[in-house]
Amino acid sequence: MLRITVCVSGGGTNLQAIIDQLQAGRLPGVEIAAVISNNRGAYALERAAAAGITGICCSPKDYASREAFNDALLQQLQETGCDLVVLAGFLVAIPPQVVAAYPGRIINIHPALIPSFCGKGYYGLKVHEGALARGVKVTGATVHFVDEGLDSGPIILQKAVEVRDGDTPEVLQRRVMEQAEWILLPEAIRLIAQNRVVIEGRTTRILPESGSGEGADAE
Ligand code: GAR
């Protein structure tokens, strides 16, 4: 069983996509250990509660220093007993001690085709504002492993989404979610649960499904 803890900050539509796939039986061997939010008012916590999942708030505001929050976040994660940390719209920089405790075991969804529109300052709607201001014709989403940098870890999956004339950041954000994010994040979790994602330096290799024919003994 792959136990995942999902970290959120806001609406939680990506969390909902994971819950929906789980409830539809499309994520065999996966269970959500807990949902952690840095924001007590996050609607994502209500989604967790509605699905009967433990919701935990771990906010920097409740700690005297950033370091104390970082330690608390690590402790909370460890208490959930998870194998994989899934950042689903978690707008907090992951502290080095958390990265060190979960090497190759933290994934993040980013609403652009990394390395475009990523890194410092690019989160949430700002990513789509940046894409529209630059005039790109194609954007998308990326699921990647988290390393010590910002949006710099090995890429697992990407999906392109068309930018249309007249798009606002909100309209583009919704299209990227519907056509890419809500598909890619559960898919990455499924691949990891099936042990099919191999990290090779800065890149990953996706192994074929066992019994798919590719790499399996032909009948
Ligand atoms: C999503 O678009 C996600 O990709 C983005 O925040 C949004 C959260 O929405 N994450 C980042 O920008 C991380 N750099 P949600 O709460 O509805 O899933």
Short mmCIF file of C-alpha atoms and ligand atoms in Angstrom, two decimals:
data_model
loop_
_atom_site.label_atom_id
_atom_site.label_comp_id
_atom_site.label_asym_id
_atom_site.label_seq_id
_atom_site.Cartn_x
_atom_site.Cartn_y
_atom_site.Cartn_z
CA MET A 1 0.00 0.00 0.00
CA LEU A 2 1.33 3.46 -0.91
CA ARG A 3 0.31 5.89 1.82
CA ILE A 4 0.24 9.47 0.58
CA THR A 5 -0.08 12.70 2.52
CA VAL A 6 -1.45 15.52 0.41
CA CYS A 7 -0.34 19.09 1.21
CA VAL A 8 -2.66 21.91 0.20
CA SER A 9 -3.17 25.65 0.65
CA GLY A 10 -6.39 26.61 -1.10
CA GLY A 11 -9.34 25.29 -3.04
CA GLY A 12 -8.11 21.74 -3.27
CA THR A 13 -9.37 20.82 -6.74
CA ASN A 14 -6.25 18.71 -7.29
CA LEU A 15 -6.87 16.97 -3.97
CA GLN A 16 -10.44 16.36 -5.16
CA ALA A 17 -9.14 14.81 -8.39
CA ILE A 18 -7.11 12.33 -6.32
CA ILE A 19 -10.06 11.56 -4.03
CA ASP A 20 -12.34 11.03 -7.06
CA GLN A 21 -9.89 8.60 -8.68
CA LEU A 22 -9.49 6.73 -5.38
CA GLN A 23 -13.24 6.47 -4.89
CA ALA A 24 -13.65 5.26 -8.48
CA GLY A 25 -11.17 2.46 -7.78
CA ARG A 26 -8.66 3.85 -10.25
CA LEU A 27 -5.78 4.15 -7.76
CA PRO A 28 -5.37 0.59 -6.50
CA GLY A 29 -2.78 0.22 -3.76
CA VAL A 30 -3.02 3.90 -2.77
CA GLU A 31 -4.50 5.42 0.37
CA ILE A 32 -4.53 9.00 1.64
CA ALA A 33 -2.99 9.05 5.12
CA ALA A 34 -3.85 12.72 5.77
CA VAL A 35 -4.24 16.17 4.26
CA ILE A 36 -2.02 18.94 5.63
CA SER A 37 -2.83 22.61 5.03
CA ASN A 38 -0.79 25.66 5.97
CA ASN A 39 -4.01 27.63 5.88
CA ARG A 40 -6.79 26.90 8.38
CA GLY A 41 -9.45 28.35 6.09
CA ALA A 42 -8.50 26.30 3.03
CA TYR A 43 -11.55 24.79 1.33
CA ALA A 44 -9.35 21.76 0.68
CA LEU A 45 -9.71 20.86 4.37
CA GLU A 46 -13.49 20.70 3.90
CA ARG A 47 -13.00 18.40 0.92
CA ALA A 48 -10.83 16.16 3.10
CA ALA A 49 -13.43 16.10 5.88
CA ALA A 50 -16.21 15.30 3.39
CA ALA A 51 -14.19 12.30 2.22
CA GLY A 52 -13.50 11.15 5.79
CA ILE A 53 -9.79 11.99 5.57
CA THR A 54 -7.84 13.41 8.52
CA GLY A 55 -7.14 17.11 7.98
CA ILE A 56 -4.27 18.82 9.77
CA CYS A 57 -3.45 22.53 9.88
CA CYS A 58 0.21 23.44 10.16
CA SER A 59 0.52 27.21 9.77
CA PRO A 60 3.67 29.34 10.04
CA LYS A 61 1.50 31.80 12.01
CA ASP A 62 1.35 29.32 14.90
CA TYR A 63 5.14 29.22 15.34
CA ALA A 64 7.62 31.75 16.69
CA SER A 65 10.05 31.33 13.81
CA ARG A 66 10.23 29.88 10.31
CA GLU A 67 12.64 27.27 11.59
CA ALA A 68 10.14 26.16 14.25
CA PHE A 69 7.44 25.87 11.55
CA ASN A 70 9.78 23.90 9.29
CA ASP A 71 10.50 21.42 12.11
CA ALA A 72 6.79 21.16 12.92
CA LEU A 73 5.90 20.51 9.28
CA LEU A 74 8.43 17.67 9.15
CA GLN A 75 7.10 16.24 12.39
CA GLN A 76 3.49 16.40 11.16
CA LEU A 77 4.42 14.66 7.93
CA GLN A 78 6.29 11.94 9.78
CA GLU A 79 3.38 11.41 12.15
CA THR A 80 1.12 10.66 9.19
CA GLY A 81 3.39 7.72 8.37
CA CYS A 82 3.31 8.42 4.65
CA ASP A 83 5.49 6.94 1.92
CA LEU A 84 4.90 9.80 -0.53
CA VAL A 85 4.23 13.50 -0.01
CA VAL A 86 2.00 15.04 -2.70
CA LEU A 87 2.08 18.83 -3.03
CA ALA A 88 -1.29 19.72 -4.55
CA GLY A 89 -1.29 23.51 -4.62
CA PHE A 90 0.86 23.79 -1.48
CA LEU A 91 2.16 27.34 -1.64
CA VAL A 92 4.94 26.92 0.94
CA ALA A 93 8.61 26.43 0.05
CA ILE A 94 9.53 22.94 1.17
CA PRO A 95 12.21 23.23 3.85
CA PRO A 96 15.55 21.43 3.35
CA GLN A 97 14.95 19.10 6.30
CA VAL A 98 11.72 17.86 4.68
CA VAL A 99 13.46 17.29 1.31
CA ALA A 100 16.25 15.42 3.12
CA ALA A 101 13.77 13.23 5.02
CA TYR A 102 11.87 12.27 1.83
CA PRO A 103 14.43 11.93 -0.98
CA GLY A 104 12.62 11.16 -4.25
CA ARG A 105 9.40 10.83 -2.25
CA ILE A 106 7.86 14.29 -2.69
CA ILE A 107 6.00 15.27 -5.86
CA ASN A 108 4.53 18.60 -6.90
CA ILE A 109 2.05 19.75 -9.54
CA HIS A 110 2.99 23.00 -11.28
CA PRO A 111 0.58 24.76 -13.67
CA ALA A 112 3.04 25.36 -16.52
CA LEU A 113 5.44 23.45 -18.74
CA ILE A 114 8.60 23.58 -16.61
CA PRO A 115 11.14 25.17 -17.18
CA SER A 116 8.78 27.93 -18.36
CA PHE A 117 6.97 30.11 -15.81
CA CYS A 118 8.35 28.39 -12.73
CA GLY A 119 10.57 29.22 -9.77
CA LYS A 120 10.38 32.27 -7.52
CA GLY A 121 7.14 34.23 -7.79
CA TYR A 122 5.41 31.76 -10.10
CA TYR A 123 2.54 30.17 -8.23
CA GLY A 124 -1.21 29.90 -8.70
CA LEU A 125 -2.72 32.58 -10.95
CA LYS A 126 0.65 34.35 -11.34
CA VAL A 127 1.84 31.49 -13.54
CA HIS A 128 -1.00 32.06 -16.00
CA GLU A 129 -0.58 35.85 -15.87
CA GLY A 130 3.06 35.28 -16.85
CA ALA A 131 2.17 32.95 -19.69
CA LEU A 132 -0.40 35.40 -21.11
CA ALA A 133 1.95 38.39 -20.74
CA ARG A 134 4.65 36.50 -22.67
CA GLY A 135 2.16 35.53 -25.34
CA VAL A 136 2.86 31.80 -25.41
CA LYS A 137 0.48 29.80 -27.59
CA VAL A 138 0.87 26.62 -25.56
CA THR A 139 1.16 26.13 -21.81
CA GLY A 140 0.31 23.16 -19.63
CA ALA A 141 1.18 21.41 -16.40
CA THR A 142 4.07 19.44 -14.94
CA VAL A 143 4.37 16.88 -12.18
CA HIS A 144 7.90 16.64 -10.84
CA PHE A 145 9.87 15.36 -7.89
CA VAL A 146 10.84 17.98 -5.34
CA ASP A 147 14.51 18.60 -4.68
CA GLU A 148 16.33 21.39 -2.80
CA GLY A 149 15.54 23.93 -5.54
CA LEU A 150 12.31 25.60 -6.59
CA ASP A 151 10.45 23.62 -9.30
CA SER A 152 13.81 22.11 -10.28
CA GLY A 153 13.45 18.38 -9.55
CA PRO A 154 13.16 15.57 -12.11
CA ILE A 155 10.06 15.84 -14.32
CA ILE A 156 7.64 12.89 -14.19
CA LEU A 157 4.78 13.94 -16.49
CA GLN A 158 3.85 16.96 -18.61
CA LYS A 159 0.81 17.82 -20.69
CA ALA A 160 0.38 20.73 -23.08
CA VAL A 161 -2.72 22.93 -23.15
CA GLU A 162 -3.61 25.46 -25.84
CA VAL A 163 -3.77 29.18 -25.04
CA ARG A 164 -6.70 30.85 -26.81
CA ASP A 165 -7.30 34.42 -27.92
CA GLY A 166 -9.11 36.36 -25.23
CA ASP A 167 -8.01 34.09 -22.38
CA THR A 168 -7.93 35.68 -18.94
CA PRO A 169 -5.63 34.19 -16.27
CA GLU A 170 -8.71 32.66 -14.63
CA VAL A 171 -10.01 31.08 -17.84
CA LEU A 172 -6.57 29.72 -18.70
CA GLN A 173 -6.08 28.39 -15.16
CA ARG A 174 -9.35 26.48 -15.37
CA ARG A 175 -8.45 24.97 -18.78
CA VAL A 176 -5.00 23.90 -17.52
CA MET A 177 -6.62 22.29 -14.47
CA GLU A 178 -9.31 20.47 -16.47
CA GLN A 179 -7.15 19.34 -19.36
CA ALA A 180 -3.89 18.68 -17.56
CA GLU A 181 -3.57 18.96 -13.75
CA TRP A 182 -6.51 16.82 -12.66
CA ILE A 183 -5.35 14.07 -15.03
CA LEU A 184 -1.59 14.24 -14.48
CA LEU A 185 -1.42 14.28 -10.68
CA PRO A 186 -3.47 11.10 -10.08
CA GLU A 187 -1.62 9.49 -13.02
CA ALA A 188 1.78 10.25 -11.44
CA ILE A 189 0.60 8.75 -8.14
CA ARG A 190 -0.65 5.65 -9.99
CA LEU A 191 2.74 5.24 -11.73
CA ILE A 192 4.64 5.64 -8.46
CA ALA A 193 2.34 3.13 -6.71
CA GLN A 194 3.16 0.69 -9.52
CA ASN A 195 6.91 1.33 -8.99
CA ARG A 196 7.17 2.52 -12.59
CA VAL A 197 8.98 5.83 -12.06
CA VAL A 198 12.76 5.61 -12.00
CA ILE A 199 14.83 8.69 -11.20
CA GLU A 200 17.94 8.95 -13.37
CA GLY A 201 19.89 12.04 -12.33
CA ARG A 202 17.86 15.10 -13.34
CA THR A 203 15.40 13.03 -15.34
CA THR A 204 12.97 10.16 -14.85
CA ARG A 205 12.15 7.08 -16.88
CA ILE A 206 8.65 5.62 -16.89
CA LEU A 207 8.70 1.85 -17.03
CA PRO A 208 6.09 0.07 -19.16
CA GLU A 209 3.17 -1.55 -17.37
CA SER A 210 4.05 -5.13 -16.48
CA GLY A 211 2.26 -7.47 -18.87
CA SER A 212 1.76 -4.63 -21.38
CA GLY A 213 3.86 -6.48 -23.94
CA GLU A 214 6.61 -3.87 -23.98
CA GLY A 215 9.57 -5.41 -22.23
CA ALA A 216 7.45 -8.42 -21.24
CA ASP A 217 7.81 -11.87 -22.74
CA ALA A 218 5.82 -12.13 -25.96
CA GLU A 219 3.30 -14.98 -26.06
C1 GAR B 1 -3.02 24.59 -8.95
O1 GAR B 1 -3.19 25.22 -10.19
C2 GAR B 1 -1.59 24.15 -8.76
O2 GAR B 1 -1.00 23.70 -9.93
C3 GAR B 1 -0.96 25.42 -8.29
O3 GAR B 1 -1.89 25.98 -7.40
C4 GAR B 1 -3.21 25.60 -7.81
C5 GAR B 1 -3.94 24.99 -6.64
O4 GAR B 1 -5.27 24.71 -6.96
N1 GAR B 1 0.33 25.20 -7.69
C6 GAR B 1 1.36 26.02 -7.84
O5 GAR B 1 1.30 27.08 -8.43
C7 GAR B 1 2.64 25.54 -7.19
N2 GAR B 1 3.77 26.33 -7.64
P1 GAR B 1 -6.14 23.69 -6.11
O6 GAR B 1 -6.00 24.08 -4.64
O7 GAR B 1 -7.53 23.88 -6.61
O8 GAR B 1 -5.63 22.30 -6.37
#
